[in-house]
Amino acid sequence: MTNGVFITDSTNGVRIRADVPLTIRNGYQVRVVSFSGLSDQLEHVALVFDGDSESSDAPLVRLHSQCLTGDVFGSTRCDCGGQLQDAMDRMAQDGGILLYLIQEGRGIGLYNKLDAYKLQIEEGMDTYEANQHIGQPDDARDYKVASEMLGALGISALKLLSNNPDKVDQLVNYGMKVVARVPTEVHVNADNVNYLEAKIKKSGHDIDLSGACCSWHE
Ligand SMILES: [Zn+2]
């Protein structure tokens, strides 16, 4: 590929491995980028949207944690699928970089997540109580690899598309300059409202549910 200027100094040896043009859902044109030398050795990818008004000095970036049930199957237990689609819609328009991170279940893995779901459904635990019950942390995600991927893409400053203040804090700690945090849209339904409320209460997520409709609040 010839488009894009990739700089691989100052990234602890992390390099672009392949940069592959792909047409995805809705006809969006992206480049899927893989890496070599990532510190956790997992197969994270970046989706690069060139968009109409790409801002090269501080592009819009989303760190999206893989969620098989939400992203692929459209599960209503979480808001991941809607968040992913929104991010792609926005970036197809304006440009941006979506890091798709292998961090299923906030980093505890798919099977542990399903164990935690079972406790939530059968015992009425919230997402954090369930994780504790199975001996897993509330959130096992570390965004060091995200900073490595961004570094390999030549990015040191960005606007972060997220409601999660921990992502901003971690990226800053790993040397990124986060010039703005852009809130994501809220996807509430009867199945995930408790999950979203727990994220607000226990993880400090900046989500406004007050305008969300409907009957489950009544
Ligand atoms: Zn999810």
Tab-separated table of C-alpha atoms and ligand atoms in Angstrom:
chain	number	residue	atom	x	y	z
A	1	MET	CA	0.000	0.000	0.000
A	2	THR	CA	1.213	3.451	-0.762
A	3	ASN	CA	-1.309	5.600	1.076
A	4	GLY	CA	-0.628	6.570	4.653
A	5	VAL	CA	2.715	7.451	6.142
A	6	PHE	CA	3.703	4.915	8.722
A	7	ILE	CA	6.495	5.697	11.090
A	8	THR	CA	7.873	2.886	13.148
A	9	ASP	CA	10.461	4.601	15.318
A	10	SER	CA	9.605	5.273	18.966
A	11	THR	CA	7.145	2.383	19.085
A	12	ASN	CA	9.234	-0.239	20.853
A	13	GLY	CA	9.699	-2.149	17.639
A	14	VAL	CA	6.003	-2.429	16.798
A	15	ARG	CA	5.540	-2.325	13.047
A	16	ILE	CA	2.849	-2.544	10.446
A	17	ARG	CA	2.666	-6.124	9.210
A	18	ALA	CA	-0.023	-5.868	6.523
A	19	ASP	CA	-2.236	-3.037	5.317
A	20	VAL	CA	-5.167	-4.479	3.413
A	21	PRO	CA	-7.968	-2.589	1.639
A	22	LEU	CA	-11.379	-4.073	2.362
A	23	THR	CA	-14.968	-3.195	1.571
A	24	ILE	CA	-17.109	-3.883	4.644
A	25	ARG	CA	-20.773	-3.645	5.693
A	26	ASN	CA	-22.641	-0.676	4.196
A	27	GLY	CA	-20.045	-0.523	1.450
A	28	TYR	CA	-17.542	1.297	3.656
A	29	GLN	CA	-13.980	1.283	2.378
A	30	VAL	CA	-11.399	0.649	5.059
A	31	ARG	CA	-7.859	-0.521	5.435
A	32	VAL	CA	-7.354	-3.342	7.894
A	33	VAL	CA	-3.941	-3.107	9.448
A	34	SER	CA	-2.115	-5.856	11.324
A	35	PHE	CA	1.009	-5.470	13.400
A	36	SER	CA	4.147	-7.271	14.440
A	37	GLY	CA	5.839	-6.888	17.788
A	38	LEU	CA	2.791	-6.065	19.915
A	39	SER	CA	3.622	-6.595	23.565
A	40	ASP	CA	0.809	-9.068	24.267
A	41	GLN	CA	1.250	-11.046	21.019
A	42	LEU	CA	-2.496	-11.014	20.296
A	43	GLU	CA	-4.038	-10.422	16.868
A	44	HIS	CA	-5.471	-6.921	17.296
A	45	VAL	CA	-6.245	-4.973	14.125
A	46	ALA	CA	-6.818	-1.356	13.210
A	47	LEU	CA	-9.571	-0.315	10.796
A	48	VAL	CA	-8.480	2.863	9.095
A	49	PHE	CA	-11.208	5.009	7.529
A	50	ASP	CA	-9.825	7.711	5.312
A	51	GLY	CA	-13.158	9.562	5.258
A	52	ASP	CA	-13.969	12.938	3.787
A	53	SER	CA	-12.374	15.227	6.312
A	54	GLU	CA	-9.641	13.217	7.951
A	55	SER	CA	-7.755	15.296	10.418
A	56	SER	CA	-4.197	14.082	10.223
A	57	ASP	CA	-2.963	15.851	13.345
A	58	ALA	CA	-5.504	14.369	15.785
A	59	PRO	CA	-7.763	11.772	14.153
A	60	LEU	CA	-10.875	10.340	15.747
A	61	VAL	CA	-9.977	7.038	17.399
A	62	ARG	CA	-12.058	4.356	19.064
A	63	LEU	CA	-10.643	1.529	21.150
A	64	HIS	CA	-13.272	-1.150	20.667
A	65	SER	CA	-12.987	-4.251	22.793
A	66	GLN	CA	-14.025	-7.394	20.961
A	67	CYS	CA	-17.458	-8.645	21.965
A	68	LEU	CA	-18.446	-11.743	20.030
A	69	THR	CA	-21.988	-11.827	21.351
A	70	GLY	CA	-22.660	-8.133	20.783
A	71	ASP	CA	-20.563	-7.324	17.703
A	72	VAL	CA	-21.267	-10.453	15.671
A	73	PHE	CA	-24.567	-11.807	16.970
A	74	GLY	CA	-26.216	-8.528	17.999
A	75	SER	CA	-26.852	-9.591	21.599
A	76	THR	CA	-29.079	-7.245	23.563
A	77	ARG	CA	-27.233	-7.891	26.844
A	78	CYS	CA	-24.718	-5.148	26.110
A	79	ASP	CA	-24.354	-2.121	23.874
A	80	CYS	CA	-21.206	-3.178	22.018
A	81	GLY	CA	-22.775	-3.931	18.642
A	82	GLY	CA	-24.484	-0.542	18.477
A	83	GLN	CA	-21.342	1.220	19.617
A	84	LEU	CA	-19.299	-0.499	16.935
A	85	GLN	CA	-21.775	0.362	14.200
A	86	ASP	CA	-21.988	3.988	15.319
A	87	ALA	CA	-18.224	4.315	15.326
A	88	MET	CA	-17.990	2.863	11.832
A	89	ASP	CA	-20.794	5.111	10.558
A	90	ARG	CA	-19.118	8.178	11.963
A	91	MET	CA	-15.659	7.261	10.710
A	92	ALA	CA	-16.903	6.379	7.237
A	93	GLN	CA	-18.080	9.971	7.070
A	94	ASP	CA	-15.332	11.861	8.822
A	95	GLY	CA	-12.387	9.493	8.850
A	96	GLY	CA	-10.872	7.837	11.853
A	97	ILE	CA	-9.196	4.771	13.237
A	98	LEU	CA	-10.973	1.961	15.024
A	99	LEU	CA	-8.733	-0.345	17.018
A	100	TYR	CA	-10.468	-3.702	17.342
A	101	LEU	CA	-8.884	-5.132	20.444
A	102	ILE	CA	-8.940	-8.788	21.454
A	103	GLN	CA	-10.371	-8.034	24.895
A	104	GLU	CA	-13.521	-10.117	25.094
A	105	GLY	CA	-15.574	-9.576	28.242
A	106	ARG	CA	-13.548	-6.558	29.381
A	107	GLY	CA	-10.482	-8.745	29.059
A	108	ILE	CA	-11.614	-11.842	30.981
A	109	GLY	CA	-12.362	-13.907	27.881
A	110	LEU	CA	-15.476	-15.308	26.266
A	111	TYR	CA	-16.055	-18.333	28.484
A	112	ASN	CA	-15.605	-16.322	31.664
A	113	LYS	CA	-18.004	-13.732	30.283
A	114	LEU	CA	-20.597	-16.395	29.636
A	115	ASP	CA	-20.139	-17.717	33.187
A	116	ALA	CA	-20.722	-14.189	34.456
A	117	TYR	CA	-23.798	-13.785	32.234
A	118	LYS	CA	-25.271	-16.921	33.772
A	119	LEU	CA	-24.883	-15.481	37.249
A	120	GLN	CA	-26.440	-12.213	36.132
A	121	ILE	CA	-29.414	-13.976	34.621
A	122	GLU	CA	-29.964	-16.600	37.302
A	123	GLU	CA	-28.767	-14.825	40.462
A	124	GLY	CA	-29.562	-11.218	39.615
A	125	MET	CA	-25.975	-10.071	40.054
A	126	ASP	CA	-24.728	-7.047	38.174
A	127	THR	CA	-21.816	-7.346	35.767
A	128	TYR	CA	-19.209	-6.462	38.411
A	129	GLU	CA	-20.627	-8.670	41.163
A	130	ALA	CA	-20.702	-11.581	38.743
A	131	ASN	CA	-17.073	-11.066	37.745
A	132	GLN	CA	-16.025	-10.999	41.381
A	133	HIS	CA	-18.011	-14.141	42.059
A	134	ILE	CA	-16.018	-16.082	39.461
A	135	GLY	CA	-12.712	-14.657	40.660
A	136	GLN	CA	-12.200	-12.250	37.784
A	137	PRO	CA	-11.413	-8.524	37.903
A	138	ASP	CA	-14.044	-5.923	37.046
A	139	ASP	CA	-11.995	-4.843	34.098
A	140	ALA	CA	-8.811	-6.590	32.974
A	141	ARG	CA	-8.158	-4.357	30.006
A	142	ASP	CA	-4.806	-2.693	29.483
A	143	TYR	CA	-4.487	-0.285	26.608
A	144	LYS	CA	-0.720	-0.484	26.176
A	145	VAL	CA	-1.172	-2.370	22.902
A	146	ALA	CA	-3.517	0.371	21.720
A	147	SER	CA	-0.774	2.938	22.207
A	148	GLU	CA	1.665	0.641	20.405
A	149	MET	CA	-0.704	0.280	17.448
A	150	LEU	CA	-1.308	4.025	17.272
A	151	GLY	CA	2.424	4.658	17.492
A	152	ALA	CA	3.062	2.286	14.598
A	153	LEU	CA	0.413	4.170	12.606
A	154	GLY	CA	2.303	7.387	13.268
A	155	ILE	CA	-0.273	8.821	15.644
A	156	SER	CA	0.649	10.603	18.833
A	157	ALA	CA	-2.427	12.851	19.275
A	158	LEU	CA	-6.074	11.912	18.891
A	159	LYS	CA	-9.680	12.550	19.700
A	160	LEU	CA	-11.072	9.562	21.583
A	161	LEU	CA	-14.575	8.309	20.815
A	162	SER	CA	-15.565	6.864	24.197
A	163	ASN	CA	-17.631	7.236	27.353
A	164	ASN	CA	-14.963	5.519	29.428
A	165	PRO	CA	-12.592	7.829	31.311
A	166	ASP	CA	-10.205	4.942	32.044
A	167	LYS	CA	-9.341	4.692	28.359
A	168	VAL	CA	-8.312	8.349	28.301
A	169	ASP	CA	-6.256	8.004	31.481
A	170	GLN	CA	-4.442	4.922	30.245
A	171	LEU	CA	-3.669	6.348	26.816
A	172	VAL	CA	-2.261	9.490	28.418
A	173	ASN	CA	-0.159	7.363	30.752
A	174	TYR	CA	1.187	5.499	27.733
A	175	GLY	CA	2.270	8.768	26.152
A	176	MET	CA	-0.629	9.614	23.851
A	177	LYS	CA	-2.030	13.127	23.690
A	178	VAL	CA	-5.825	12.956	23.941
A	179	VAL	CA	-7.029	16.350	22.752
A	180	ALA	CA	-10.730	15.572	23.239
A	181	ARG	CA	-13.093	12.855	24.356
A	182	VAL	CA	-16.077	12.525	22.059
A	183	PRO	CA	-19.031	10.779	23.734
A	184	THR	CA	-20.664	7.860	21.975
A	185	GLU	CA	-24.361	7.422	21.477
A	186	VAL	CA	-26.307	5.492	24.082
A	187	HIS	CA	-27.984	2.235	23.135
A	188	VAL	CA	-30.377	1.301	25.891
A	189	ASN	CA	-32.847	-1.527	25.910
A	190	ALA	CA	-34.676	-3.540	28.536
A	191	ASP	CA	-31.915	-6.152	28.604
A	192	ASN	CA	-28.905	-3.901	28.956
A	193	VAL	CA	-30.187	-1.057	31.139
A	194	ASN	CA	-28.901	-2.714	34.325
A	195	TYR	CA	-25.540	-3.314	32.680
A	196	LEU	CA	-25.286	0.326	31.635
A	197	GLU	CA	-26.340	1.554	35.072
A	198	ALA	CA	-23.653	-0.625	36.662
A	199	LYS	CA	-21.037	0.792	34.308
A	200	ILE	CA	-22.018	4.322	35.314
A	201	LYS	CA	-22.161	3.599	39.036
A	202	LYS	CA	-19.130	1.372	39.421
A	203	SER	CA	-16.761	2.349	36.616
A	204	GLY	CA	-17.473	6.039	36.262
A	205	HIS	CA	-18.684	5.751	32.685
A	206	ASP	CA	-20.056	9.016	31.403
A	207	ILE	CA	-23.418	7.862	30.045
A	208	ASP	CA	-26.630	9.833	30.297
A	209	LEU	CA	-29.588	7.471	30.572
A	210	SER	CA	-32.055	10.181	31.542
A	211	GLY	CA	-33.254	10.730	28.003
A	212	ALA	CA	-33.544	7.041	27.294
A	213	CYS	CA	-37.060	5.861	26.891
A	214	CYS	CA	-39.220	3.634	28.044
A	215	SER	CA	-41.140	1.256	30.094
A	216	TRP	CA	-38.412	-0.437	32.115
A	217	HIS	CA	-37.819	2.765	34.046
A	218	GLU	CA	-41.463	3.077	34.968
B	1	ZN	ZN	-20.684	-6.550	24.545
